[in-house]
Coordinates of C-alpha atoms and ligand atoms in Angstrom, one line a residue:
M1 CA 0.9 -51.3 45.2
L2 CA 4.0 -52.7 43.6
E3 CA 3.7 -55.8 41.4
T4 CA 6.2 -58.5 42.0
Q5 CA 8.4 -60.4 39.4
A6 CA 6.1 -63.4 40.1
A7 CA 3.1 -61.4 39.1
Y8 CA 4.8 -60.4 35.8
A9 CA 5.4 -64.0 35.0
D10 CA 1.6 -64.7 35.1
T11 CA 0.9 -62.0 32.5
A12 CA 0.8 -63.3 29.0
F13 CA 2.1 -61.0 26.4
S14 CA 3.3 -58.2 28.6
N15 CA 6.1 -56.0 27.5
G16 CA 8.4 -58.1 29.7
Y17 CA 10.6 -61.0 29.2
E18 CA 8.8 -64.0 30.6
F19 CA 8.3 -67.5 29.0
T20 CA 12.0 -68.0 28.5
Q21 CA 13.3 -71.4 27.5
G22 CA 16.2 -73.0 25.7
T23 CA 19.7 -72.7 26.9
G24 CA 19.3 -69.0 27.7
Y25 CA 22.1 -66.6 28.5
T26 CA 24.3 -66.7 31.6
L27 CA 24.4 -63.3 33.2
P28 CA 26.8 -61.9 35.8
E29 CA 25.6 -61.7 39.5
Y30 CA 26.6 -58.8 41.6
P31 CA 27.0 -59.2 45.4
F32 CA 24.5 -57.6 47.9
V33 CA 26.3 -55.4 50.4
A34 CA 24.2 -54.3 53.5
P35 CA 23.7 -50.5 53.2
P36 CA 25.2 -48.3 55.9
E37 CA 21.7 -47.2 57.0
L38 CA 21.0 -50.8 58.1
V39 CA 24.1 -50.7 60.3
S40 CA 23.7 -47.2 61.8
G41 CA 19.9 -47.0 61.8
E42 CA 20.0 -43.4 60.7
V43 CA 18.1 -41.8 57.8
R44 CA 20.7 -40.3 55.4
R45 CA 20.1 -37.6 52.8
Y46 CA 21.5 -37.9 49.2
P47 CA 21.7 -35.2 46.6
L48 CA 20.9 -37.6 43.8
V49 CA 19.3 -41.1 43.8
I50 CA 18.9 -43.1 40.6
V51 CA 16.4 -46.0 40.9
G52 CA 16.8 -48.7 38.3
G53 CA 20.0 -50.1 36.8
G54 CA 18.9 -51.0 33.3
I55 CA 20.4 -49.5 30.2
A56 CA 19.1 -46.0 31.0
G57 CA 20.0 -45.8 34.7
L58 CA 23.4 -47.2 34.1
S59 CA 24.1 -44.8 31.2
L60 CA 23.1 -41.9 33.5
A61 CA 25.3 -43.2 36.4
C62 CA 28.2 -43.6 34.1
A63 CA 27.9 -40.1 32.6
L64 CA 27.7 -38.7 36.1
A65 CA 30.7 -40.7 37.2
H66 CA 32.7 -39.2 34.4
Q67 CA 31.9 -35.7 35.8
G68 CA 32.6 -36.7 39.4
V69 CA 29.0 -36.3 40.5
E70 CA 28.1 -38.4 43.5
A71 CA 24.9 -40.5 43.2
L72 CA 23.3 -43.6 44.6
L73 CA 22.1 -46.2 42.2
L74 CA 19.5 -48.7 43.5
D75 CA 18.3 -51.8 41.7
E76 CA 16.0 -54.5 42.9
D77 CA 17.9 -57.2 41.0
N78 CA 21.5 -58.5 41.3
T79 CA 22.3 -58.7 37.6
V80 CA 22.0 -57.0 34.3
G81 CA 19.4 -57.9 31.7
V82 CA 17.0 -60.5 33.1
K83 CA 18.2 -63.4 35.1
G84 CA 18.4 -66.7 33.2
A85 CA 17.6 -65.5 29.7
A86 CA 16.8 -62.3 27.9
S87 CA 18.1 -60.2 25.1
R88 CA 15.4 -57.5 24.6
G89 CA 17.3 -54.6 22.9
I90 CA 19.7 -55.6 20.1
C91 CA 20.1 -52.6 17.7
Y92 CA 22.1 -49.6 18.9
A93 CA 22.1 -46.5 16.8
Q94 CA 24.9 -44.1 15.8
K95 CA 23.9 -41.4 18.2
T96 CA 23.8 -43.9 21.1
L97 CA 27.1 -45.3 20.0
E98 CA 28.7 -41.8 20.1
I99 CA 27.4 -41.4 23.6
F100 CA 28.8 -44.8 24.6
K101 CA 32.2 -43.6 23.2
R102 CA 32.1 -40.6 25.5
L103 CA 31.2 -43.0 28.4
G104 CA 34.2 -45.2 27.5
V105 CA 32.3 -48.4 26.6
Y106 CA 32.1 -48.1 22.8
E107 CA 35.3 -50.0 22.0
R108 CA 34.0 -53.1 23.9
I109 CA 30.6 -52.8 22.2
A110 CA 32.2 -52.5 18.8
R111 CA 34.5 -55.5 19.4
K112 CA 31.6 -57.7 20.7
G113 CA 28.8 -56.5 18.4
V114 CA 27.9 -56.8 14.7
Q115 CA 28.0 -53.8 12.4
W116 CA 25.3 -53.5 9.8
S117 CA 24.0 -50.8 7.5
V118 CA 22.0 -52.7 4.8
G119 CA 18.4 -53.5 5.3
R120 CA 16.1 -55.5 2.8
T121 CA 12.4 -55.8 2.9
F122 CA 10.5 -58.6 1.2
A123 CA 6.8 -59.2 0.5
G124 CA 6.2 -62.8 -0.6
E125 CA 9.2 -63.9 -2.6
D126 CA 10.0 -60.4 -3.9
E127 CA 12.4 -57.8 -2.5
V128 CA 10.5 -54.6 -2.5
Y129 CA 12.8 -52.2 -0.7
S130 CA 16.4 -51.9 0.5
F131 CA 18.5 -49.2 2.1
D132 CA 22.1 -48.6 3.1
L133 CA 22.3 -46.3 6.0
R134 CA 25.9 -45.4 5.3
Q135 CA 24.8 -43.6 2.2
Q136 CA 22.2 -41.5 4.1
Q137 CA 23.2 -38.0 5.1
T138 CA 21.9 -38.4 8.6
H139 CA 24.6 -41.1 9.3
S140 CA 27.4 -40.3 6.8
L141 CA 29.8 -38.0 8.7
S142 CA 30.2 -39.8 11.9
V143 CA 33.1 -42.0 12.8
E144 CA 30.7 -44.5 14.3
P145 CA 28.7 -47.0 12.1
P146 CA 25.0 -46.5 11.6
F147 CA 24.2 -49.4 13.9
I148 CA 25.7 -52.1 16.0
N149 CA 23.7 -55.1 17.0
I150 CA 24.5 -56.6 20.4
Q151 CA 22.4 -58.0 23.2
Q152 CA 21.3 -55.3 25.7
F153 CA 22.7 -57.1 28.7
Y154 CA 26.3 -56.9 27.3
I155 CA 26.1 -53.1 27.2
E156 CA 24.6 -53.0 30.7
G157 CA 27.5 -55.2 31.9
F158 CA 30.1 -53.0 30.2
L159 CA 28.5 -50.0 31.9
V160 CA 28.6 -51.6 35.3
E161 CA 32.3 -52.3 34.9
Q162 CA 33.0 -48.8 33.7
I163 CA 31.2 -47.3 36.6
Q164 CA 33.1 -49.5 39.0
A165 CA 36.4 -48.5 37.3
L166 CA 35.6 -44.8 37.5
H167 CA 34.5 -45.2 41.1
R168 CA 37.8 -46.9 42.1
S169 CA 39.7 -43.8 40.8
R170 CA 37.3 -41.2 42.3
P171 CA 34.5 -42.5 44.6
C172 CA 31.2 -41.2 43.1
I173 CA 28.6 -43.9 42.3
D174 CA 27.4 -46.2 45.0
I175 CA 25.6 -49.1 43.3
R176 CA 23.3 -51.0 45.6
W177 CA 22.1 -54.3 44.1
S178 CA 19.0 -56.1 45.6
N179 CA 17.7 -52.8 46.9
R180 CA 14.0 -52.5 45.9
I181 CA 12.0 -49.3 46.3
T182 CA 8.6 -50.0 47.9
A183 CA 7.3 -46.6 48.7
F184 CA 8.0 -42.9 47.9
E185 CA 6.8 -39.5 48.8
Q186 CA 8.0 -36.0 48.3
N187 CA 7.5 -32.5 49.8
E188 CA 9.0 -29.0 49.4
A189 CA 12.2 -30.0 51.2
F190 CA 13.1 -33.5 50.1
A191 CA 11.9 -36.9 48.8
T192 CA 11.6 -40.0 51.0
L193 CA 12.2 -43.5 49.6
S194 CA 11.5 -46.8 51.4
L195 CA 13.6 -49.8 50.5
T196 CA 13.6 -53.5 51.1
T197 CA 16.7 -55.6 50.9
P198 CA 17.7 -59.2 51.8
A199 CA 19.1 -57.8 55.1
G200 CA 16.1 -55.7 56.1
D201 CA 14.2 -52.5 55.3
Y202 CA 15.4 -48.9 55.5
T203 CA 14.5 -45.4 54.5
L204 CA 16.5 -42.6 52.8
Q205 CA 16.0 -39.0 51.7
A206 CA 16.9 -37.5 48.4
D207 CA 17.0 -34.0 46.8
H208 CA 16.6 -35.4 43.2
V209 CA 15.2 -38.8 42.3
I210 CA 15.7 -40.2 38.8
D211 CA 13.2 -42.9 37.9
C212 CA 14.8 -45.5 35.6
T213 CA 12.6 -48.4 36.7
G214 CA 11.4 -49.2 33.2
S215 CA 7.9 -49.7 31.8
R216 CA 6.4 -50.9 35.1
S217 CA 7.5 -47.8 37.0
P218 CA 5.8 -47.5 40.3
F219 CA 6.8 -43.8 40.4
R220 CA 4.1 -43.0 37.8
A221 CA 1.4 -43.8 40.3
W222 CA 3.4 -42.4 43.3
C223 CA 3.7 -39.0 41.5
G224 CA 0.3 -39.1 39.9
A225 CA 1.9 -38.8 36.4
S226 CA -0.6 -38.9 33.6
V227 CA 0.2 -41.2 30.6
T228 CA -1.0 -41.2 27.0
A229 CA -1.1 -44.9 26.0
K230 CA -2.2 -47.1 23.1
K231 CA -2.3 -50.9 23.0
G232 CA -3.0 -53.0 19.9
D233 CA -3.7 -56.7 19.4
D234 CA -0.5 -57.3 17.4
R235 CA 1.3 -60.4 18.8
W236 CA 4.9 -61.5 18.2
C237 CA 7.2 -64.4 19.1
I238 CA 10.9 -64.0 19.2
A239 CA 13.4 -66.8 18.7
D240 CA 17.1 -66.2 19.4
V241 CA 18.9 -68.9 17.5
R242 CA 22.4 -69.9 16.5
F243 CA 22.9 -71.5 13.0
R244 CA 25.8 -73.6 11.8
D245 CA 25.4 -72.1 8.3
A246 CA 24.6 -68.4 8.9
P247 CA 22.5 -66.1 6.6
P248 CA 23.9 -62.8 5.4
V249 CA 24.7 -60.0 7.9
E250 CA 21.8 -57.7 6.8
R251 CA 18.5 -56.7 8.4
H252 CA 15.9 -58.7 6.5
T253 CA 12.2 -58.1 7.0
W254 CA 9.3 -59.7 5.4
I255 CA 6.0 -57.9 5.5
E256 CA 4.1 -60.9 4.2
A257 CA 6.2 -64.0 4.7
P258 CA 4.9 -67.0 2.8
F259 CA 6.5 -69.2 5.5
N260 CA 4.7 -67.4 8.3
D261 CA 1.0 -67.4 7.2
N262 CA 1.7 -64.2 5.3
R263 CA 2.6 -62.4 8.4
A264 CA 5.7 -60.3 9.1
V265 CA 9.1 -61.6 10.1
W266 CA 12.4 -59.9 11.2
Q267 CA 15.8 -61.4 11.0
H268 CA 18.9 -59.9 12.5
L269 CA 22.4 -61.0 13.7
M270 CA 23.6 -60.1 17.2
A271 CA 26.8 -60.9 19.1
D272 CA 28.0 -64.5 19.6
G273 CA 26.6 -65.6 16.2
V274 CA 23.0 -65.4 17.7
W275 CA 20.2 -64.5 15.3
R276 CA 17.1 -62.7 16.5
I277 CA 14.1 -63.9 14.4
D278 CA 10.9 -62.2 15.3
Y279 CA 7.7 -63.7 14.0
Q280 CA 4.4 -61.9 13.9
M281 CA 1.6 -64.1 15.3
A282 CA -2.1 -64.3 15.0
P283 CA -3.8 -61.7 17.3
N284 CA -5.6 -64.4 19.2
C285 CA -2.8 -66.9 19.5
D286 CA -1.9 -68.8 22.7
P287 CA 1.5 -67.4 24.0
E288 CA 2.5 -70.7 25.5
Q289 CA 1.7 -72.7 22.4
V290 CA 3.6 -70.3 20.0
S291 CA 6.7 -70.4 22.2
R292 CA 6.9 -74.2 22.5
E293 CA 10.2 -75.5 21.1
D294 CA 8.6 -77.9 18.6
V295 CA 6.4 -75.1 17.3
V296 CA 9.4 -72.7 17.0
R297 CA 11.4 -75.4 15.2
A298 CA 8.5 -75.9 12.8
R299 CA 8.5 -72.2 12.0
L300 CA 12.3 -72.2 11.5
N301 CA 12.1 -75.2 9.2
A302 CA 9.4 -73.5 7.1
Q303 CA 11.5 -70.3 6.8
F304 CA 14.7 -72.1 5.8
K305 CA 12.7 -74.6 3.7
R306 CA 14.3 -77.7 5.2
E307 CA 14.4 -79.7 8.4
L308 CA 17.1 -78.1 10.6
G309 CA 18.7 -80.6 13.0
E310 CA 19.7 -79.5 16.5
D311 CA 23.3 -79.4 15.4
E312 CA 22.4 -77.0 12.7
C313 CA 20.2 -74.7 14.7
E314 CA 20.4 -74.1 18.5
I315 CA 17.5 -72.3 20.1
V316 CA 19.0 -69.9 22.7
W317 CA 15.9 -68.1 23.9
V318 CA 12.2 -67.8 23.0
G319 CA 9.6 -65.2 24.1
P320 CA 6.2 -64.0 23.0
Y321 CA 5.6 -60.3 23.0
A322 CA 2.8 -57.7 22.7
Y323 CA 3.7 -54.1 22.0
R324 CA 2.2 -50.9 23.3
S325 CA 3.1 -47.2 23.2
E326 CA 3.0 -45.0 26.3
C327 CA 4.3 -41.5 26.9
L328 CA 4.1 -39.6 30.1
D329 CA 2.6 -36.1 29.6
G330 CA 5.5 -34.5 31.4
L331 CA 8.9 -36.1 32.3
R332 CA 9.4 -34.2 35.6
H333 CA 7.2 -34.3 38.6
G334 CA 8.7 -32.3 41.4
R335 CA 11.9 -33.9 42.5
V336 CA 11.4 -36.9 40.2
F337 CA 12.7 -37.1 36.6
F338 CA 11.5 -40.0 34.4
V339 CA 14.1 -41.5 32.1
G340 CA 13.9 -44.4 29.6
D341 CA 11.0 -46.8 29.6
S342 CA 9.5 -45.3 32.8
A343 CA 9.0 -42.1 30.7
H344 CA 8.0 -43.7 27.4
V345 CA 7.4 -47.1 25.9
V346 CA 7.5 -47.8 22.2
S347 CA 7.3 -50.9 20.0
P348 CA 10.7 -52.1 18.9
F349 CA 10.2 -51.2 15.2
G350 CA 13.2 -48.9 14.4
A351 CA 15.0 -49.6 17.7
R352 CA 13.8 -46.5 19.4
G353 CA 13.2 -47.8 23.0
G354 CA 16.6 -48.4 24.6
N355 CA 18.3 -45.9 22.3
S356 CA 16.0 -43.1 23.4
G357 CA 16.6 -44.1 27.1
V358 CA 20.3 -43.7 26.6
Q359 CA 19.7 -40.3 24.9
D360 CA 17.4 -39.3 27.8
A361 CA 20.2 -40.1 30.2
D362 CA 22.8 -38.2 28.2
N363 CA 20.5 -35.2 28.1
L364 CA 19.9 -35.1 31.8
A365 CA 23.4 -36.0 33.0
W366 CA 25.2 -32.8 32.0
K367 CA 22.3 -30.7 33.3
L368 CA 22.4 -32.4 36.7
A369 CA 26.2 -32.1 36.8
A370 CA 26.1 -28.4 35.9
V371 CA 23.4 -27.7 38.5
L372 CA 24.8 -29.8 41.3
Q373 CA 28.3 -28.4 40.7
G374 CA 27.0 -24.8 40.8
R375 CA 27.7 -24.0 37.2
A376 CA 24.1 -23.5 36.1
S377 CA 20.8 -22.5 37.7
P378 CA 18.3 -25.2 38.8
G379 CA 15.9 -23.9 36.1
L380 CA 18.1 -25.7 33.5
L381 CA 16.7 -29.0 34.7
D382 CA 13.2 -28.1 33.4
S383 CA 14.6 -28.2 29.8
Y384 CA 15.0 -32.0 30.3
S385 CA 11.2 -32.6 30.1
A386 CA 10.7 -30.1 27.3
E387 CA 13.4 -31.7 25.1
R388 CA 12.9 -35.4 25.8
H389 CA 9.2 -35.2 25.9
E390 CA 9.3 -33.8 22.4
A391 CA 11.6 -36.7 21.4
A392 CA 9.4 -39.3 23.1
Q393 CA 6.3 -38.0 21.3
Q394 CA 8.1 -38.1 18.0
N395 CA 9.3 -41.7 18.7
V396 CA 5.8 -42.8 19.6
L397 CA 4.3 -41.3 16.5
V398 CA 6.9 -42.9 14.2
T399 CA 6.7 -46.4 15.8
N400 CA 2.9 -46.3 15.9
R401 CA 2.8 -45.6 12.2
T402 CA 5.0 -48.7 11.6
A403 CA 2.8 -50.8 13.9
R404 CA -0.2 -49.8 11.9
F405 CA 1.5 -50.7 8.6
L406 CA 2.4 -54.1 10.0
R407 CA -1.0 -54.8 11.5
P408 CA -3.4 -52.6 9.4
A409 CA -7.0 -52.4 10.4
D410 CA -9.4 -54.2 8.0
G411 CA -10.7 -51.8 5.4
A412 CA -8.9 -48.6 4.2
E413 CA -5.7 -49.3 6.1
R414 CA -5.3 -52.8 4.7
L415 CA -6.2 -51.6 1.2
F416 CA -3.6 -48.9 1.4
R417 CA -0.9 -51.5 2.4
T418 CA -1.8 -53.9 -0.4
A419 CA -1.7 -51.0 -2.9
A420 CA 1.7 -49.7 -1.4
L421 CA 3.2 -53.2 -1.7
G422 CA 1.9 -53.7 -5.2
L423 CA 3.3 -50.3 -6.4
A424 CA 6.6 -50.7 -4.5
R425 CA 7.4 -53.9 -6.4
K426 CA 7.4 -51.9 -9.6
H427 CA 8.0 -48.3 -8.8
L428 CA 10.8 -46.6 -6.9
F429 CA 8.6 -43.8 -5.5
A430 CA 6.3 -46.2 -3.7
R431 CA 9.1 -47.9 -1.8
Q432 CA 9.1 -45.1 0.8
L433 CA 5.4 -46.0 1.6
V434 CA 6.6 -49.4 2.8
N435 CA 7.1 -48.9 6.5
T436 CA 9.0 -51.7 8.3
G437 CA 10.4 -49.3 10.9
R438 CA 12.0 -45.9 10.5
M439 CA 15.4 -46.6 12.2
S440 CA 16.3 -44.6 15.3
A441 CA 17.8 -41.2 14.6
P442 CA 18.6 -38.3 16.9
N443 CA 15.6 -36.1 17.7
T444 CA 15.5 -32.3 17.2
Y445 CA 14.5 -30.0 20.0
S446 CA 12.3 -27.2 18.9
R447 CA 10.6 -26.0 22.1
S448 CA 13.4 -25.9 24.6
A449 CA 14.7 -22.9 26.6
A450 CA 18.2 -24.5 26.6
C451 CA 18.7 -23.9 22.8
D452 CA 17.6 -21.1 20.5
K453 CA 15.9 -21.4 17.2
T454 CA 19.2 -21.9 15.3
G455 CA 20.0 -24.8 17.6
G456 CA 18.4 -27.9 19.0
I457 CA 20.1 -30.2 16.5
A458 CA 22.4 -33.2 17.1
T459 CA 25.9 -33.2 15.7
Q460 CA 27.7 -36.3 14.5
N461 CA 31.1 -37.5 15.8
V462 CA 33.2 -36.0 13.0
I463 CA 36.9 -35.9 12.5
F464 CA 39.3 -32.9 12.5
S465 CA 43.0 -32.4 13.2
W466 CA 44.4 -31.0 16.4
A467 CA 46.9 -28.1 16.2
D468 CA 49.8 -30.5 16.2
G469 CA 48.4 -32.5 13.2
Q470 CA 47.1 -35.4 15.3
P471 CA 43.7 -36.7 14.2
G472 CA 40.8 -35.9 16.6
E473 CA 37.1 -36.6 16.9
L474 CA 34.3 -34.3 18.1
V475 CA 33.9 -36.6 21.1
D476 CA 37.5 -35.8 22.1
L477 CA 36.7 -32.1 22.0
L478 CA 33.6 -32.6 24.1
R479 CA 35.7 -34.6 26.6
W480 CA 38.3 -31.8 26.6
A481 CA 35.5 -29.3 27.4
G482 CA 34.9 -31.4 30.5
G483 CA 31.2 -31.0 30.8
Q484 CA 31.3 -27.2 30.0
L485 CA 29.8 -25.6 26.9
L486 CA 32.0 -25.7 23.9
L487 CA 32.2 -22.6 21.6
L488 CA 33.6 -23.4 18.1
V489 CA 34.5 -20.2 16.3
F490 CA 35.1 -20.8 12.6
G491 CA 37.5 -19.1 10.2
A492 CA 39.9 -16.1 10.4
L493 CA 38.6 -13.3 12.6
P494 CA 38.8 -9.5 12.4
A495 CA 41.0 -8.1 15.2
S496 CA 38.1 -7.0 17.3
A497 CA 36.4 -10.4 17.2
A498 CA 39.7 -12.1 18.0
R499 CA 39.9 -10.0 21.2
R500 CA 36.3 -10.9 22.0
L501 CA 37.1 -14.6 21.6
Q502 CA 40.1 -14.2 24.0
A503 CA 37.8 -12.5 26.6
L504 CA 35.2 -15.3 26.2
A505 CA 37.9 -18.0 26.7
G506 CA 38.1 -16.8 30.3
H507 CA 34.3 -17.2 30.9
S508 CA 33.6 -19.9 33.4
G509 CA 31.5 -22.7 32.1
L510 CA 32.7 -22.2 28.6
R511 CA 35.6 -23.6 26.6
C512 CA 36.5 -21.9 23.3
V513 CA 38.2 -23.3 20.2
Q514 CA 39.0 -21.6 16.9
V515 CA 38.3 -23.9 14.0
L516 CA 40.5 -23.1 11.0
A517 CA 40.5 -24.2 7.4
P518 CA 43.9 -25.5 6.1
G519 CA 46.3 -22.6 5.7
Q520 CA 44.5 -20.1 8.0
Q521 CA 46.5 -18.5 10.9
P522 CA 45.4 -19.2 14.5
Q523 CA 44.3 -16.2 16.6
A524 CA 43.4 -18.1 19.7
A525 CA 45.4 -20.3 22.1
E526 CA 43.2 -23.3 21.3
H527 CA 42.7 -24.1 17.7
V528 CA 42.0 -27.1 15.5
I529 CA 42.0 -27.7 11.7
D530 CA 38.8 -28.7 10.0
R531 CA 40.4 -30.2 6.8
Q532 CA 37.3 -31.9 5.4
G533 CA 34.9 -29.1 6.7
H534 CA 33.0 -31.8 8.7
L535 CA 33.0 -29.8 11.9
R536 CA 31.4 -26.9 10.1
A537 CA 28.9 -29.1 8.3
T538 CA 27.8 -31.0 11.4
C539 CA 27.3 -27.8 13.3
R540 CA 25.3 -26.4 10.3
V541 CA 27.4 -23.3 10.2
A542 CA 27.2 -21.9 6.6
G543 CA 30.0 -20.7 4.3
A544 CA 33.0 -22.9 3.5
S545 CA 35.7 -20.5 4.8
A546 CA 33.7 -17.6 6.2
S547 CA 33.3 -16.9 9.9
G548 CA 30.5 -18.1 12.2
W549 CA 30.2 -19.9 15.5
A550 CA 28.4 -22.8 17.1
L551 CA 27.8 -23.3 20.7
L552 CA 27.8 -27.0 21.6
R553 CA 26.4 -28.6 24.7
P554 CA 28.1 -31.5 26.5
D555 CA 25.5 -33.8 25.0
S556 CA 26.8 -32.8 21.5
Y557 CA 23.7 -30.9 20.6
V558 CA 24.0 -27.4 19.1
A559 CA 22.6 -24.9 21.5
A560 CA 22.9 -22.0 19.0
T561 CA 24.8 -20.8 16.0
G562 CA 25.5 -17.3 14.7
Q563 CA 27.7 -15.3 12.4
R564 CA 29.2 -12.6 14.7
L565 CA 30.6 -12.9 18.2
D566 CA 28.1 -10.4 19.6
T567 CA 25.4 -10.3 22.3
S568 CA 23.4 -13.1 20.7
L569 CA 26.2 -15.5 21.7
V570 CA 26.2 -14.3 25.3
R571 CA 22.4 -14.8 25.4
A572 CA 22.8 -18.3 23.9
V573 CA 25.4 -19.2 26.6
G574 CA 23.0 -17.9 29.3
A575 CA 20.1 -19.9 27.9
A576 CA 22.2 -23.1 27.5
I577 CA 23.1 -23.0 31.2
G578 CA 19.8 -21.8 32.4
L579 CA 20.9 -18.3 33.6
Q580 CA 18.7 -15.3 33.4
E581 CA 19.9 -12.9 30.6
E582 CA 21.1 -10.2 33.1
N583 CA 23.3 -12.8 34.8
A584 CA 24.7 -14.3 31.6
Ligands
FAD601 C1 11.6 -57.6 22.1 C2 12.2 -56.3 22.4 C3 13.2 -55.8 21.5 C4 13.7 -54.6 21.7 N1 14.7 -54.1 20.8 C5 15.3 -52.9 21.0 C6 16.3 -52.5 20.2 O1 16.8 -53.2 19.3 N2 16.9 -51.3 20.4 C7 16.5 -50.5 21.4 O2 17.0 -49.4 21.6 N3 15.5 -50.9 22.3 C8 14.9 -52.1 22.1 N4 13.9 -52.5 22.9 C9 13.5 -51.6 24.1 C10 14.5 -51.7 25.2 O3 14.7 -53.1 25.6 C11 13.9 -50.9 26.4 O4 13.6 -49.6 25.9 C12 15.0 -50.7 27.5 O5 15.2 -51.9 28.2 C13 14.5 -49.7 28.5 O6 15.6 -49.5 29.4 P1 15.3 -48.9 30.9 O7 16.7 -48.8 31.5 O8 14.5 -47.7 30.8 O9 14.4 -50.0 31.6 P2 14.7 -51.5 32.0 O10 15.7 -52.1 31.1 O11 13.4 -52.2 32.1 O12 15.4 -51.4 33.4 C14 14.7 -51.1 34.6 C15 15.5 -51.4 35.8 O13 14.9 -51.0 37.0 C16 14.9 -52.0 38.0 N5 13.7 -51.8 38.8 C17 12.4 -51.9 38.5 N6 11.6 -51.7 39.5 C18 12.4 -51.4 40.6 C19 12.2 -51.0 41.9 N7 11.0 -50.9 42.5 N8 13.3 -50.8 42.8 C20 14.5 -50.9 42.3 N9 14.8 -51.2 41.0 C21 13.8 -51.5 40.1 C22 15.0 -53.3 37.2 O14 15.6 -54.4 38.0 C23 15.8 -52.9 36.0 O15 17.2 -53.2 36.2 C24 13.3 -53.8 22.8 C25 12.4 -54.2 23.7 C26 11.8 -55.5 23.5 C27 10.8 -55.9 24.5

């Protein structure tokens, strides 16, 4: 049976967003429109139904809208975020920002949000560790910054508006607010969904259902999906606050904060000058007591070592949290695909929750588009579970390690942490043992049929020059490829290879571009100049001016790389679009 919002509110320390207080956030409200089924009384059939308009469901809908794929998006609520007050996700990683650029919402996010790359970690009064993500190879080539901090609901609002704009120019995504799924079943031929709305109940049928209903997904039970889960006793209380005199724009973390009973504290700036301060609480604390305004103010005063008047520090939102990890054992159950928190839940250390939901959506969108538009075989859809389950397991592993460092068990674990902190204060090598969250980075796919052993890696959004000298970004090339595979062929080619490239350029489902070093002569109609060698580097194609190719998927992952334009490329194309070898 489905739980209701009211039931959530009774649950202390759930993964939800209850116990809000303070001035809160004002969120947009979208109108309810009676669905056509309620007027006609007929049961309609839809090729694609997305359930849940959170960050994952909206990202998926937006990606599909860009490719002109028709889908229905159903959400039980009539707003983004959570009505009244909520700011859950705040940190958005480079890979996600690159996806948002392709979706057309990045510029708004960059304008509204706060960029950061420096993080500092303290224990007691000492700084024990710091990093600058801009200097790390995993982030250094991209045009996008390592991270932008912005309240999750802003991104969701931008996505809604972008979907609406795309829908106006080419009708494709029908968003139905205040439509709640109450029952589901599926058979060999179709899935049946029961819905309740303010104007009455109705039923619809679907070929594919994408479950984006979040961590309380009812589809898990409806599909009999098994889950591997872990729940600890670590407790936190978040305060979103606005200061008159702001601290530096860096991520500060304390593992043992003297002003918080030697427990951990996080401090981060978001949009609108609002700071997220996250305090670790005692495991047995009372959630209502720790979120009371006077108690929150006492904590803030202790941290900033003085009495902060209401004019100096405004409390925007407060909420206690408990974290857990969950991962479905498979992300596809018949006609249902699990995306975002419905598929996996992680603690927020390292910002891997919402980021991985957006990356799930990006992974599934191009595959659905290719299959529904007849460019790939239905088998391609199975690679979604293989790839994103591997990613989810990796994220669970990484965040659980952090959770254990922050709340070590008594005995050996605590001893290890004390030793690591002691050593890190004095020795560089020990700083990597201090784990306050390994920040979200793109996952690698090692067991997917949709990329070979030379692929499965994410590229970064690097720059190059178009043939006419204008600057371009990899995102532009992927857009130009229009949802098809993108073959980048590097360097000058022998005549036979140039002929093969021209023949390949006519292959449906594939766009080909020759990537030249400065001074090289083009041999293909479409060519670009890789002045800095960043395209070659991000595709991991070896040799500064030698030949080589990389096959990129629409989600900017490398499907395969090779040296010669031979049958291995044809096989890679076949695998990437799910065709059998003999058909490729
Ligand atoms: C304190 C905190 C901090 C976090 N910080 C970060 C961070 O910095 N970075 C990050 O990447 N992630 C962060 N996360 C995680 C992030 O918030 C989640 O991973 C993200 O919200 C998941 O998105 P989703 O779209 O999968 O699910 P949700 O956002 O939960 O959306 C689910 C949607 O489904 C709808 N729905 C539910 N049931 C039904 C139904 N029966 N019928 C119709 N509609 C339904 C809901 O109305 C909702 O719109 C944080 C989480 C918390 C709690």
